[in-house]
Each structure stands twice: as structure tokens, then as C-alpha cells.
Short mmCIF file of C-alpha atoms in Angstrom, two decimals:
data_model
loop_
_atom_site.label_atom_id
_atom_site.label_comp_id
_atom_site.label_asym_id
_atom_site.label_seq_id
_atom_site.Cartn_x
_atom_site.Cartn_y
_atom_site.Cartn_z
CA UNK A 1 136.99 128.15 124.32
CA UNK A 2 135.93 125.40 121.70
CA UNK A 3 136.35 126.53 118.45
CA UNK A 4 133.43 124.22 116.69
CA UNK A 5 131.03 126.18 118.92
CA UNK A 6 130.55 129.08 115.94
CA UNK A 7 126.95 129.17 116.09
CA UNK A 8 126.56 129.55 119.74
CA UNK A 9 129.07 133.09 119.33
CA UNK A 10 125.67 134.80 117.63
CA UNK A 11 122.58 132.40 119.53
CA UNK A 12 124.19 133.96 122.85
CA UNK A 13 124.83 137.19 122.54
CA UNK A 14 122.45 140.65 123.60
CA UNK A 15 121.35 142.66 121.20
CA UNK A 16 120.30 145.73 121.87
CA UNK A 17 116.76 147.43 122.13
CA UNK A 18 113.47 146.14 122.97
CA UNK A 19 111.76 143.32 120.91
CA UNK A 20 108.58 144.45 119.03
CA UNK A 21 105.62 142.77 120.31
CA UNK A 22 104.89 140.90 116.62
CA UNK A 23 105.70 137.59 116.14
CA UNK A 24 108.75 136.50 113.80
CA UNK A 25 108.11 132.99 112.13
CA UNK A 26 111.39 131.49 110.68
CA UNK A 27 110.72 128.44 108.28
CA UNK A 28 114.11 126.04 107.84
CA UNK A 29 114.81 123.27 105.45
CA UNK A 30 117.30 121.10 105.01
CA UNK A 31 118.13 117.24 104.45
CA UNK A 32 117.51 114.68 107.14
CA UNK A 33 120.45 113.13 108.81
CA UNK A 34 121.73 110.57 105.90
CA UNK A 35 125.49 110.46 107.59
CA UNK A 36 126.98 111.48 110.67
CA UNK A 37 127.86 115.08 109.56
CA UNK A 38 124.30 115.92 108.53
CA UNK A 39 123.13 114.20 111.77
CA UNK A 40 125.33 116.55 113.81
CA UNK A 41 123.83 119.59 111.15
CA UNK A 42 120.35 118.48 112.16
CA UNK A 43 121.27 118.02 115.60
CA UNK A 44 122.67 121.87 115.89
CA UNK A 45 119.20 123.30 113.87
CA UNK A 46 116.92 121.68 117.20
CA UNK A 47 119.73 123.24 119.46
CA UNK A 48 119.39 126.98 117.19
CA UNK A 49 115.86 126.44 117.39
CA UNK A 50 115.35 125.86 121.52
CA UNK A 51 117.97 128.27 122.25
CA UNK A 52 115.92 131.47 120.53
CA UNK A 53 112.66 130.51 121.36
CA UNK A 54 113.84 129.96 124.94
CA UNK A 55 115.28 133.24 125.04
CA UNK A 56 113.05 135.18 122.54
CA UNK A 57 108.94 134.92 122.79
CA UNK A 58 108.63 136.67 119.32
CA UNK A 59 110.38 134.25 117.62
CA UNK A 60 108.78 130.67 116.27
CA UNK A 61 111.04 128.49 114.21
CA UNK A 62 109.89 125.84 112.66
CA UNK A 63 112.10 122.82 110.98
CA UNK A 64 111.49 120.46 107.85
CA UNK A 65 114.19 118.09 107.26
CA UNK A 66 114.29 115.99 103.63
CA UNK A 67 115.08 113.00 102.29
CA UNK A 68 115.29 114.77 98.81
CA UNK A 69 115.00 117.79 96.96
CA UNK A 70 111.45 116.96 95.55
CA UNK A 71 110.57 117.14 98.71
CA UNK A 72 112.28 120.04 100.05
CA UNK A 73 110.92 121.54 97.25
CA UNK A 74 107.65 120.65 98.81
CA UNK A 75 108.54 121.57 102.06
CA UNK A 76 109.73 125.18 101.07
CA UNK A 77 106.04 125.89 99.52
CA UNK A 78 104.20 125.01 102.78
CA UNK A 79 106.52 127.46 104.80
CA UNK A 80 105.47 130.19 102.20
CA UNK A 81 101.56 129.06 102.24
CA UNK A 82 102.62 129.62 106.40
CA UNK A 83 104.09 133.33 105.84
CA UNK A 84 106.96 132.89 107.26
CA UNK A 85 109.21 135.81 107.80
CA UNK A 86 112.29 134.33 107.27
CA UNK A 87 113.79 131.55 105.26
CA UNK A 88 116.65 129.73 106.09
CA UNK A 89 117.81 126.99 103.31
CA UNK A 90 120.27 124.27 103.19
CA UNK A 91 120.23 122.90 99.97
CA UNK A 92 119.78 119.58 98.91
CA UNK A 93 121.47 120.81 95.71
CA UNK A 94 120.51 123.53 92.85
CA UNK A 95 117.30 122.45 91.77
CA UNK A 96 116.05 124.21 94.69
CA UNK A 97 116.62 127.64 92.85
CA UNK A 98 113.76 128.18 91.69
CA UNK A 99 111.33 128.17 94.98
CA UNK A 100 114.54 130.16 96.56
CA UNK A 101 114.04 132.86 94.55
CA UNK A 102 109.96 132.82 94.39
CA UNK A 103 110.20 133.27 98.22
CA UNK A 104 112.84 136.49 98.30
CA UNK A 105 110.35 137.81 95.56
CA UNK A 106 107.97 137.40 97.59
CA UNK A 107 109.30 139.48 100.25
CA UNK A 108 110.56 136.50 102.67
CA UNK A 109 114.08 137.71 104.30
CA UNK A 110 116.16 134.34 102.83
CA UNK A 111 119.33 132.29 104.12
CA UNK A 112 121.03 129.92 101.93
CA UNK A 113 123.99 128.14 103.48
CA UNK A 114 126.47 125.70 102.18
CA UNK A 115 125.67 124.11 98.86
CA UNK A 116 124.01 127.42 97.46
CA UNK A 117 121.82 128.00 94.65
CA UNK A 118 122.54 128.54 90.79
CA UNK A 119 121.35 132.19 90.68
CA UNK A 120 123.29 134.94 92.30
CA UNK A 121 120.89 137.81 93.60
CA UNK A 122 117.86 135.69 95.10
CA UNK A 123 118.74 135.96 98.52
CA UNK A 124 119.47 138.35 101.54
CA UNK A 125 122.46 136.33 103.20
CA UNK A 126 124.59 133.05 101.95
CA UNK A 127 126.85 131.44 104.42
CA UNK A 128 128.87 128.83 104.43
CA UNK A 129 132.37 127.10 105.18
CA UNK A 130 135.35 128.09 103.32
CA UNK A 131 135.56 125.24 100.26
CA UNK A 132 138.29 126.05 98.94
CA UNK A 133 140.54 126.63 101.84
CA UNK A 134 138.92 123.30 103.39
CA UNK A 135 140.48 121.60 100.42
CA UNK A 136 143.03 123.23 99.66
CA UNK A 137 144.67 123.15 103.91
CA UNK A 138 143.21 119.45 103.40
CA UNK A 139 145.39 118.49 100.55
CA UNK A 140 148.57 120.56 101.35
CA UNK A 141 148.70 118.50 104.58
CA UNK A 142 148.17 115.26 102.69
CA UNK A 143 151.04 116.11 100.27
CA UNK A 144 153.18 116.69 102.66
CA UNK A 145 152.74 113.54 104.12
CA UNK A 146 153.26 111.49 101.04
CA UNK A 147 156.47 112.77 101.01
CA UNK A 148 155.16 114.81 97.57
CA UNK A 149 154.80 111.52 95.46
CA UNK A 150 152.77 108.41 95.47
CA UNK A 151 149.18 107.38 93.83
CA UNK A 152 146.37 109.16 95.26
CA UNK A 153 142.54 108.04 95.16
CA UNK A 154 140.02 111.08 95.30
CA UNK A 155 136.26 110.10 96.31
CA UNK A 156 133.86 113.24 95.75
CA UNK A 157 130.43 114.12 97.02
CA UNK A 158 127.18 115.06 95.46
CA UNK A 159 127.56 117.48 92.25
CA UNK A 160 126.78 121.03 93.80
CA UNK A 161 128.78 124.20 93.84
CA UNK A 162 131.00 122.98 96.42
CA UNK A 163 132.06 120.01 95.32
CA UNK A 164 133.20 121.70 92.03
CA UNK A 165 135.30 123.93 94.69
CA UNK A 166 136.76 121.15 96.83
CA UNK A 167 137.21 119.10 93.84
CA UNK A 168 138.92 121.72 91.41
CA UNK A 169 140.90 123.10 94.97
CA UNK A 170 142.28 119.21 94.89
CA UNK A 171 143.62 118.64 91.36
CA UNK A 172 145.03 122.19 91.67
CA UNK A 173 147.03 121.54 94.49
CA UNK A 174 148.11 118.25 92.81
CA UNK A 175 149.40 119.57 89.80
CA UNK A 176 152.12 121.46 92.14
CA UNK A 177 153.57 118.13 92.68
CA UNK A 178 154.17 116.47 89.52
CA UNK A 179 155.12 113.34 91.40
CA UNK A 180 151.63 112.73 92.40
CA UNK A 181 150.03 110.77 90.35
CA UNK A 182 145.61 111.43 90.95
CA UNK A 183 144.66 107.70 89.79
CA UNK A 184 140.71 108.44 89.51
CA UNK A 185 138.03 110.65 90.88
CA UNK A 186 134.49 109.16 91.92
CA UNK A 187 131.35 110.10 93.67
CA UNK A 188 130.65 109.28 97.01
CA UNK A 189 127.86 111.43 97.50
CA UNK A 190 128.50 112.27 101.19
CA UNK A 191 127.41 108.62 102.04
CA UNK A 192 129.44 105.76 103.92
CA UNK A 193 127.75 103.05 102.20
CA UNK A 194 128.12 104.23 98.63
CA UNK A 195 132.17 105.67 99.27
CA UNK A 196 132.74 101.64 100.86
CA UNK A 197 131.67 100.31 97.29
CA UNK A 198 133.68 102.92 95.27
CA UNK A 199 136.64 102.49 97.31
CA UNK A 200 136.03 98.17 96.45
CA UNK A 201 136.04 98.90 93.30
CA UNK A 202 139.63 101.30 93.34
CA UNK A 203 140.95 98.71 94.96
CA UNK A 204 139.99 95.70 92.46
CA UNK A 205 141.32 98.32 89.90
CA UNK A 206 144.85 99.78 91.43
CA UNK A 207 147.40 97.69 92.67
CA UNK A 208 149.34 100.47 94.33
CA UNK A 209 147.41 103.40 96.42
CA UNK A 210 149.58 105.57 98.93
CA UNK A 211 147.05 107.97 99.93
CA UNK A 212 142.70 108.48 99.63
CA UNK A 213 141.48 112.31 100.07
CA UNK A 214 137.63 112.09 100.70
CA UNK A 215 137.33 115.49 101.93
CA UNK A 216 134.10 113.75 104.22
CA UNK A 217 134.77 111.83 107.71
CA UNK A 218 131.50 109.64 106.33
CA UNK A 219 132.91 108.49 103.50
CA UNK A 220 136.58 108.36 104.77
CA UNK A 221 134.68 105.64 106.91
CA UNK A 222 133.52 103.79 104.37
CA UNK A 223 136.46 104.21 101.97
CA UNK A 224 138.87 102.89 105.04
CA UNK A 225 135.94 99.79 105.87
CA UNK A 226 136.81 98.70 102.42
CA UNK A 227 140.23 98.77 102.75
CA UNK A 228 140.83 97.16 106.00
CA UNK A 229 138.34 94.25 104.49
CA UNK A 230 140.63 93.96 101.97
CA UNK A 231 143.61 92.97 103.83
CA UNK A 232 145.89 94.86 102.10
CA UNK A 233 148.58 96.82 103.41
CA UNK A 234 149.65 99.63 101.03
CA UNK A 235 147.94 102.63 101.82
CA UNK A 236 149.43 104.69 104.12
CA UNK A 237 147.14 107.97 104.75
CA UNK A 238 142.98 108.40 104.47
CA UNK A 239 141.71 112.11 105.05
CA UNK A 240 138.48 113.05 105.54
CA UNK A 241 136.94 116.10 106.87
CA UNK A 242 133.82 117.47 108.92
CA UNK A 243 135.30 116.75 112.33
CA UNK A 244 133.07 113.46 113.33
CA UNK A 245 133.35 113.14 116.69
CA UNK A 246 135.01 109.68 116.61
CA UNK A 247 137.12 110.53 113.78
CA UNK A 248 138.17 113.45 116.37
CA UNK A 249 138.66 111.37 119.23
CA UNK A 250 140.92 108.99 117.39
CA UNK A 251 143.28 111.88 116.29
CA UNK A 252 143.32 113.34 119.82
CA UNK A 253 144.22 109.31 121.56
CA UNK A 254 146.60 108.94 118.37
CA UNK A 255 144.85 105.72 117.81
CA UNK A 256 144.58 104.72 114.33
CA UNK A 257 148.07 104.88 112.01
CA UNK A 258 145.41 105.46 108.86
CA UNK A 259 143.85 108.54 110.51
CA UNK A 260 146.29 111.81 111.71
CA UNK A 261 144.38 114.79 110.38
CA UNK A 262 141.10 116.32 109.79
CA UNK A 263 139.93 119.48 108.50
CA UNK A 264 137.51 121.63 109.73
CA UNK A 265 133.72 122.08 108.29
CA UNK A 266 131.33 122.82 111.21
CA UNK A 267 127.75 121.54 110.66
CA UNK A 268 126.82 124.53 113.69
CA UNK A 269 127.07 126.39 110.32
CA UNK A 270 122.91 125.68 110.29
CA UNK A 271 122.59 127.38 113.33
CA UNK A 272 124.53 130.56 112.53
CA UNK A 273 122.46 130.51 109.53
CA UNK A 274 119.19 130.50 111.57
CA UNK A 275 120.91 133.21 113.98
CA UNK A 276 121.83 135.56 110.76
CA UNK A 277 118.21 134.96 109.46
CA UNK A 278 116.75 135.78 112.98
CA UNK A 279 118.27 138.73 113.13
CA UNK A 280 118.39 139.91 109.87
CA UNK A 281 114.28 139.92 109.39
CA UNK A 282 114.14 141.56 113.18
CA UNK A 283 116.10 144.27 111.40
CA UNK A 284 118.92 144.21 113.98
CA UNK A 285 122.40 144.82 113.47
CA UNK A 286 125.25 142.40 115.48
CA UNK A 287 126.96 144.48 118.44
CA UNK A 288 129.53 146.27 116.89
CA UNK A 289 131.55 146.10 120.16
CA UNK A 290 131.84 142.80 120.05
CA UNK A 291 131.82 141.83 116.21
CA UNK A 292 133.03 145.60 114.94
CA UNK A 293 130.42 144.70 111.80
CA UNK A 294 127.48 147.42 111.70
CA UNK A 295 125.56 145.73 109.28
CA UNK A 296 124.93 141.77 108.49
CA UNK A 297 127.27 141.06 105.58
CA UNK A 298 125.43 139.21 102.12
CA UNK A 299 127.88 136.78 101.92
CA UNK A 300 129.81 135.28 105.00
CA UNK A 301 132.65 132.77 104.42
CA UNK A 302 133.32 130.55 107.63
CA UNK A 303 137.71 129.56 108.11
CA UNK A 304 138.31 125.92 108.01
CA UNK A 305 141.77 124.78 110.23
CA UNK A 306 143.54 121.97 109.73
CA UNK A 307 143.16 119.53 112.89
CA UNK A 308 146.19 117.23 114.28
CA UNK A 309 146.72 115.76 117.81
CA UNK A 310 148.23 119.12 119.05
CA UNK A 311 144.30 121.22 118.80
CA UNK A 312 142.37 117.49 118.70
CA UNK A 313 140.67 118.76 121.68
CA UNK A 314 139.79 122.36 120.69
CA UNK A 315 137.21 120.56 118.06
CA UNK A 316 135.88 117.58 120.23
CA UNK A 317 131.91 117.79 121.23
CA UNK A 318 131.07 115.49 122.97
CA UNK A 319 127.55 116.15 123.21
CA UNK A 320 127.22 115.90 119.83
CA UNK A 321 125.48 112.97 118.13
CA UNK A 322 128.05 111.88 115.86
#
């Protein structure tokens, strides 16, 4: 069995007892597909969404995907003016907190997933992948591989909660090693375009670079476009992370001498989310047979694995978009 396929473990299972005859609407928001990994997010919220209401006539789902958080923001109030039951958010980043918390307030059953809020308290469930052992299996690997010394390059995402855990998760793991030297840290904000033109300028700037950790297949992409433009030939190892399907499918043929690992982030985390929010405003609990939980948990922590040629295929989708 695929191991990506998280989300699919709660859309298909029975749960018990008949369904009431009223009708459960389920707002989600999140950002649009700006890079592959979001794409595949977005891509996994449609398949959440078709699979319940295929399978369940009281539920109606409805999906509003961002370019920003003003207009998440914006997005979030029309689901309330709706009354929807159940909110399930995917933050752009903090500055959503405030409309989070209006809606549990208000009643609304709320899921926030992955880069979280800046108030504990204002929601019913938050889920997400496991940041610090992403990073920290991530970097261990990489370590390893630079034969403990070298000059490493770090390229970060957007400022959020997470980042903070990846990046502080990084520079811990570092300082194990004293002969690593962490040359600079920059913001990529999750985005191909914007890592390519931080990695240009690292490489204007350093004249010796064994190893960049991006912690994101997107802007591993971007970071390693850069490089290979450059025609130089001292870096040895790029990382990334997220599982991109062609990043994937590279480690599995053992095709590119840059690219040997990945770490595991699945963007099916959405439609868990969607599943946990589904159930939890339904008031049902998960079969205890098959989960041996009695009760949805308020905070849910999904494992990241480190991914080589040996499981490749265990995290290859190839239905996915990206």
C-alpha cells in the first residue's frame, strides 16, 4: 500500500450509524497552486471534496483557493455569511488569526492545518506534518552525506510557524557537527522562481558550496536551475522535500547525481483535514477497530520518512499533478 495515500485511510472508511437527514456545509480555504506542492495540495482538496459528496448526500463542501491572505481573509467571511458548519483552514500565514478565531466563536467546528495560527485555543482540530522531524530526518541524512564537513547553503520559506521549526530543527542539527560550516540562510518563500535568484546570488557570493538544504522540492528546483546555469561543478548534494512527483521519479531511476533523497511532507494532508472536519461537526468518532482512537484528537502530528531509491516507489503518484 502507498504510503502518500494518508488522506484516503479516513475519506474511505465506514463509520458507523445512520446519517441525519440535515445537511453539513464544510467551507475550505487555502492558497491557489503557486508551486508544484501546493498544486498537488489543491489537487487532493477537489479529490476530498468528490470523494464525500459522492459517498455522503448530507455533506456539501465548498472550496476557495487564494492568491493571498487579504483575500483568504475575504474568502473566510463569505463562508461564515454562508453558515457553514465546518471550517477547514490552510493558512496563508498568521494574519489569518483573527477571522480563525471569530468563526470557532461563532460556533463553526474549525480545522487549521499546516502553517497554523498565532493563538492557541481558537480551534477544534490542528493537523499537520511533523516539522521538526521533516527537518531534522532531512538534515541528518544530508550530514551524513557530506561526510560531516563542508559549506552548506540553507534557502527557507515564507515566515510562519513552521518555518521557524524547520529552520531552528536545521541549525540545531548543524551545530552537532562543528565541521559544517552554515554559510547563509535566505527566503525562498516556497517559490521556484524566487529560490533560482537567491541561489544566483549564493553563488556570485561563495566560491565553495558542498551541499544546499531547501527543505522544498520547488525551490530545490530552482536553487539546482541556478546552479547547473552556472557551470560550476562544486556542489555535490541539493535536498528538497514534499515528494514532487518528478523529484520522486528521479530518485527511484537513480537519475540525477545532485538528487538522492527526499523527505516526506504529504500535501493529502488537506484532505485528512477536510475528513477530520467532516467528521468532527457530524459528531462521529473514527472506528476504534480500525484506528483504536475513541475520540478525534485536537492536535494530530503527521510522521515524515526519509525517501531513497530503496522506498522511491512507496511515495510515487502518478496521478498526481505535480
Amino acid at each position: 500500500m502507498r504510503k502518500v495515500v494518508l488522506a484516503l485511510l479516513i475519506v474511505t472508511m465506514v463509520v458507523g450509524g445512520a446519517y441525519a437527514q440535515k445537511v453539513y456545509k464544510v467551507g475550505v480555504s487555502m492558497p491557489s497552486a503557486t508551486h508544484g506542492w501546493m498544486g498537488n495540495a489543491n489537487w487532493w482538496a477537489q479529490r476530498a471534496k468528490s470523494d464525500w459528496e459522492k459517498r455522503d448526500k448530507a455533506v456539501q463542501i465548498e472550496l476557495k483557493f487564494s492568491g493571498n491572505v487579504n483575500q483568504q481573509v475575504a474568502d473566510i467571511e463569505d463562508l461564515l455569511v454562508k453558515k457553514v458548519d465546518a471550517l477547514v483552514v490552510f493558512p496563508h500565514d498568521t494574519s489569518v488569526t483573527s477571522i480563525v478565531e471569530k468563526a470557532y466563536n461563532a460556533g463553526v467546528y474549525v480545522v487549521v492545518l499546516d502553517r497554523g495560527v498565532s493563538k492557541e485555543g481558537i480551534y477544534d482540530i490542528y493537523i499537520t506534518n511533523d516539522d521538526e522531524a521533516y527537518t531534522r530526518k532531512g538534515m541528518e541524512w544530508l550530514a551524513k552525506q557530506m561526510g560531516y564537513k563542508g559549506n552548506l547553503l540553507l534557502i527557507t520559506g515564507i515566515p510562519s510557524p513552521i518555518d521557524t521549526i524547520r529552520t531552528d530543527t536545521i541549525k540545531e542539527v548543524v551545530k552537532k557537527y562543528p565541521n559544517i560550516k552554515l554559510l547563509d540562510v535566505q527566503p525562498g518563500d516556497w517559490n521556484r522562481q524566487k529560490s533560482l535568484t537567491v541561489m544566483e546570488n549564493y553563488l556570485q557570493k561563495y566560491k565553495q558550496i558542498d551541499a544546499v538544504y531547501t527543505a522544498d522540492d520547488d525551490m530545490m528546483l530552482g536553487a539546482m536551475q541556478a546552479y547547473k546555469e552556472s557551470g560550476r561543478k562544486d556542489i555535490k548534494f541539493f535536498l528538497g522535500g514534499g515528494c514532487l512527483k518528478s523529484v520522486i521519479k528521479e530518485i527511484m531511476d537513480d537519475s540525477n547525481p545532485l538528487v538522492k533523497a527526499d523527505v516526506t511532507y504529504s500535501p493529502s494532508v488537506i484532505a485528512t483535514s477536510i475528513s477530520y472536519g467532516v467528521i468532527g461537526v457530524k459528531g462521529e468518532k473514527l472506528n476504534p477497530n480500525i484506528y483504536q482512537v475513541r475520540a478525534l484528537p485536537r492536535r494530530i502530528i503527521l510522521p515524515s520518512e526519509l525517501v531513497t531509491r530503496e522506498n522511491a516507489k512507496d511515495f510515487y503518484v502518478p496521478e498526481a499533478p505535480f
